[in-house]
Structure formats: C-alpha cells, structure tokens
C-alpha cells in the first residue's frame, strides 16, 4: 500500500515497520516545510497514498468540504509503539476499505470505518 505519514505521527518508528511489511511510505516530516493540511491531503490524493495522521482536520476537509482523498487513517491517543502495531493491522486487514477511500479512526478499544 502507498502511505503518506503526517508530520505528527511517529515517522521514524513507523517507516521501518511499514516498509518491512512491504508498504511504500513517505513521511511529511522529511519535507523542507509544512505546506498545510489542504496541500498534504491533495498530495496524498495525487499520489494515491493513504494519509495517516493524528489530526482530525483532515477528516473535516474530506467530509465537510468534500476534498478528494485516497483514504485517511486517524490515530487517537495511541503511543508510538501502538501506532506502529495499529497501522500494521489496518494495512493488512482493511485494505479493501482503504482502497475504496475510507476514513478510519483507530483508538485502543474502538475502530470506526466511514466508507465514501
């Protein structure tokens, strides 16, 4: 799966875990400057990458403003180790939903999937 990690997620921990599992991963923390949420979401869409973030603003851009996206995963209140574990599970068990452009909110004890 093609993935774009937002700056706010634990990129240095997630990149090795996700690439070792065969995913194509980019972390916006490596970019020279933060272009803003709308530009990050547009980049992920153009590149057909699922966006992984801690920020609920991306969901608002997608749902309330109708901005196109290639799937969004929002991680809520997860430690850096939990972020890696949850992402690996999501990208193995919910491929079809993400490829369809789902918005997934992942918490320790709950998973919400909103299909387009």
PDB file of C-alpha atoms in Angstrom:
ATOM      1  CA  UNK A   1       0.000   0.000   0.000  1.00  0.00           C
ATOM      2  CA  UNK A   2       1.134   3.559  -0.704  1.00  0.00           C
ATOM      3  CA  UNK A   3       1.142   5.604   2.513  1.00  0.00           C
ATOM      4  CA  UNK A   4       1.806   9.222   3.479  1.00  0.00           C
ATOM      5  CA  UNK A   5       2.539   9.757   7.160  1.00  0.00           C
ATOM      6  CA  UNK A   6       1.650  13.183   8.513  1.00  0.00           C
ATOM      7  CA  UNK A   7       4.365  15.010  10.440  1.00  0.00           C
ATOM      8  CA  UNK A   8       2.549  14.464  13.739  1.00  0.00           C
ATOM      9  CA  UNK A   9       2.812  10.656  13.675  1.00  0.00           C
ATOM     10  CA  UNK A  10       5.871   8.721  14.794  1.00  0.00           C
ATOM     11  CA  UNK A  11       7.513   8.593  11.359  1.00  0.00           C
ATOM     12  CA  UNK A  12      10.936   7.337  12.493  1.00  0.00           C
ATOM     13  CA  UNK A  13       9.259   4.342  14.154  1.00  0.00           C
ATOM     14  CA  UNK A  14       6.512   3.734  11.598  1.00  0.00           C
ATOM     15  CA  UNK A  15       8.639   3.953   8.441  1.00  0.00           C
ATOM     16  CA  UNK A  16      10.795   0.875   9.180  1.00  0.00           C
ATOM     17  CA  UNK A  17       7.834  -1.171  10.428  1.00  0.00           C
ATOM     18  CA  UNK A  18       5.666  -0.350   7.416  1.00  0.00           C
ATOM     19  CA  UNK A  19       8.391  -0.658   4.774  1.00  0.00           C
ATOM     20  CA  UNK A  20       9.475  -4.001   6.211  1.00  0.00           C
ATOM     21  CA  UNK A  21       5.855  -5.131   5.744  1.00  0.00           C
ATOM     22  CA  UNK A  22       6.113  -4.162   2.056  1.00  0.00           C
ATOM     23  CA  UNK A  23       4.459  -0.744   2.069  1.00  0.00           C
ATOM     24  CA  UNK A  24       5.655   2.316   0.127  1.00  0.00           C
ATOM     25  CA  UNK A  25       5.933   5.023   2.808  1.00  0.00           C
ATOM     26  CA  UNK A  26       6.636   8.752   2.754  1.00  0.00           C
ATOM     27  CA  UNK A  27       6.753  10.901   5.921  1.00  0.00           C
ATOM     28  CA  UNK A  28       5.966  14.596   5.559  1.00  0.00           C
ATOM     29  CA  UNK A  29       8.373  15.216   8.451  1.00  0.00           C
ATOM     30  CA  UNK A  30      11.161  14.831   5.897  1.00  0.00           C
ATOM     31  CA  UNK A  31       9.803  17.705   3.793  1.00  0.00           C
ATOM     32  CA  UNK A  32      11.581  21.043   3.945  1.00  0.00           C
ATOM     33  CA  UNK A  33       8.464  22.836   5.208  1.00  0.00           C
ATOM     34  CA  UNK A  34       4.887  22.026   6.160  1.00  0.00           C
ATOM     35  CA  UNK A  35       2.649  23.045   3.232  1.00  0.00           C
ATOM     36  CA  UNK A  36      -0.538  22.908   5.338  1.00  0.00           C
ATOM     37  CA  UNK A  37      -3.303  20.356   5.699  1.00  0.00           C
ATOM     38  CA  UNK A  38      -5.073  21.026   2.384  1.00  0.00           C
ATOM     39  CA  UNK A  39      -1.828  20.673   0.403  1.00  0.00           C
ATOM     40  CA  UNK A  40      -0.868  17.485   2.276  1.00  0.00           C
ATOM     41  CA  UNK A  41      -4.270  15.943   1.569  1.00  0.00           C
ATOM     42  CA  UNK A  42      -4.070  16.975  -2.106  1.00  0.00           C
ATOM     43  CA  UNK A  43      -0.569  15.469  -2.395  1.00  0.00           C
ATOM     44  CA  UNK A  44      -1.755  12.185  -0.862  1.00  0.00           C
ATOM     45  CA  UNK A  45      -4.668  12.096  -3.306  1.00  0.00           C
ATOM     46  CA  UNK A  46      -2.496  12.835  -6.364  1.00  0.00           C
ATOM     47  CA  UNK A  47      -0.026  10.142  -5.326  1.00  0.00           C
ATOM     48  CA  UNK A  48      -2.831   7.695  -4.366  1.00  0.00           C
ATOM     49  CA  UNK A  49      -1.490   7.412  -0.826  1.00  0.00           C
ATOM     50  CA  UNK A  50      -3.466   6.699   2.320  1.00  0.00           C
ATOM     51  CA  UNK A  51      -2.842   9.537   4.771  1.00  0.00           C
ATOM     52  CA  UNK A  52      -2.039   8.544   8.373  1.00  0.00           C
ATOM     53  CA  UNK A  53      -2.461  11.342  10.914  1.00  0.00           C
ATOM     54  CA  UNK A  54      -3.353  12.270  14.475  1.00  0.00           C
ATOM     55  CA  UNK A  55      -5.153  15.384  13.225  1.00  0.00           C
ATOM     56  CA  UNK A  56      -8.951  15.404  12.872  1.00  0.00           C
ATOM     57  CA  UNK A  57      -8.794  18.395  10.498  1.00  0.00           C
ATOM     58  CA  UNK A  58      -8.144  16.063   7.539  1.00  0.00           C
ATOM     59  CA  UNK A  59     -11.457  14.334   8.138  1.00  0.00           C
ATOM     60  CA  UNK A  60     -13.172  17.716   8.183  1.00  0.00           C
ATOM     61  CA  UNK A  61     -11.535  18.641   4.882  1.00  0.00           C
ATOM     62  CA  UNK A  62     -12.713  15.367   3.360  1.00  0.00           C
ATOM     63  CA  UNK A  63     -16.218  15.164   4.821  1.00  0.00           C
ATOM     64  CA  UNK A  64     -17.330  18.752   5.351  1.00  0.00           C
ATOM     65  CA  UNK A  65     -15.501  20.362   2.442  1.00  0.00           C
ATOM     66  CA  UNK A  66     -15.602  17.438   0.017  1.00  0.00           C
ATOM     67  CA  UNK A  67     -11.845  17.429  -0.625  1.00  0.00           C
ATOM     68  CA  UNK A  68     -10.809  14.292  -2.545  1.00  0.00           C
ATOM     69  CA  UNK A  69      -8.568  11.780  -0.796  1.00  0.00           C
ATOM     70  CA  UNK A  70      -7.218   8.274  -1.188  1.00  0.00           C
ATOM     71  CA  UNK A  71      -8.153   7.143   2.325  1.00  0.00           C
ATOM     72  CA  UNK A  72      -7.410   8.624   5.733  1.00  0.00           C
ATOM     73  CA  UNK A  73      -6.378   6.867   8.946  1.00  0.00           C
ATOM     74  CA  UNK A  74      -6.631   8.908  12.131  1.00  0.00           C
ATOM     75  CA  UNK A  75      -4.863   7.503  15.179  1.00  0.00           C
ATOM     76  CA  UNK A  76      -6.332   8.615  18.511  1.00  0.00           C
ATOM     77  CA  UNK A  77      -4.470   8.529  21.842  1.00  0.00           C
ATOM     78  CA  UNK A  78      -2.008   5.819  20.820  1.00  0.00           C
ATOM     79  CA  UNK A  79       1.594   5.608  21.955  1.00  0.00           C
ATOM     80  CA  UNK A  80       4.279   5.464  19.270  1.00  0.00           C
ATOM     81  CA  UNK A  81       4.547   1.672  19.643  1.00  0.00           C
ATOM     82  CA  UNK A  82       0.782   1.333  19.447  1.00  0.00           C
ATOM     83  CA  UNK A  83       0.750   3.494  16.301  1.00  0.00           C
ATOM     84  CA  UNK A  84       3.012   1.023  14.511  1.00  0.00           C
ATOM     85  CA  UNK A  85       1.033  -2.003  15.686  1.00  0.00           C
ATOM     86  CA  UNK A  86      -2.344  -0.495  14.742  1.00  0.00           C
ATOM     87  CA  UNK A  87      -1.113   0.666  11.324  1.00  0.00           C
ATOM     88  CA  UNK A  88       0.252  -2.785  10.511  1.00  0.00           C
ATOM     89  CA  UNK A  89      -3.089  -4.337  11.448  1.00  0.00           C
ATOM     90  CA  UNK A  90      -5.123  -1.782   9.492  1.00  0.00           C
ATOM     91  CA  UNK A  91      -2.984  -2.122   6.378  1.00  0.00           C
ATOM     92  CA  UNK A  92      -3.331  -5.895   6.441  1.00  0.00           C
ATOM     93  CA  UNK A  93      -6.980  -6.270   7.496  1.00  0.00           C
ATOM     94  CA  UNK A  94      -8.702  -3.240   5.928  1.00  0.00           C
ATOM     95  CA  UNK A  95      -7.061  -2.943   2.506  1.00  0.00           C
ATOM     96  CA  UNK A  96     -10.351  -3.011   0.573  1.00  0.00           C
ATOM     97  CA  UNK A  97     -11.897  -0.258   2.691  1.00  0.00           C
ATOM     98  CA  UNK A  98      -8.823   1.953   2.420  1.00  0.00           C
ATOM     99  CA  UNK A  99      -8.513   1.391  -1.323  1.00  0.00           C
ATOM    100  CA  UNK A 100     -12.159   2.478  -1.588  1.00  0.00           C
ATOM    101  CA  UNK A 101     -11.293   5.757   0.176  1.00  0.00           C
ATOM    102  CA  UNK A 102     -12.471   5.021   3.709  1.00  0.00           C
ATOM    103  CA  UNK A 103     -11.870   7.270   6.682  1.00  0.00           C
ATOM    104  CA  UNK A 104     -10.755   5.102   9.585  1.00  0.00           C
ATOM    105  CA  UNK A 105     -10.461   6.296  13.164  1.00  0.00           C
ATOM    106  CA  UNK A 106      -8.437   3.928  15.326  1.00  0.00           C
ATOM    107  CA  UNK A 107      -8.434   4.043  19.109  1.00  0.00           C
ATOM    108  CA  UNK A 108      -7.180   1.482  21.627  1.00  0.00           C
ATOM    109  CA  UNK A 109     -10.543  -0.224  22.002  1.00  0.00           C
ATOM    110  CA  UNK A 110     -12.525   1.002  19.006  1.00  0.00           C
ATOM    111  CA  UNK A 111     -12.276   1.208  15.256  1.00  0.00           C
ATOM    112  CA  UNK A 112     -14.641   3.380  13.193  1.00  0.00           C
ATOM    113  CA  UNK A 113     -14.759   2.989   9.429  1.00  0.00           C
ATOM    114  CA  UNK A 114     -16.568   5.527   7.286  1.00  0.00           C
ATOM    115  CA  UNK A 115     -16.890   4.424   3.685  1.00  0.00           C
ATOM    116  CA  UNK A 116     -17.252   7.006   0.907  1.00  0.00           C
TER     117      UNK A 116
END
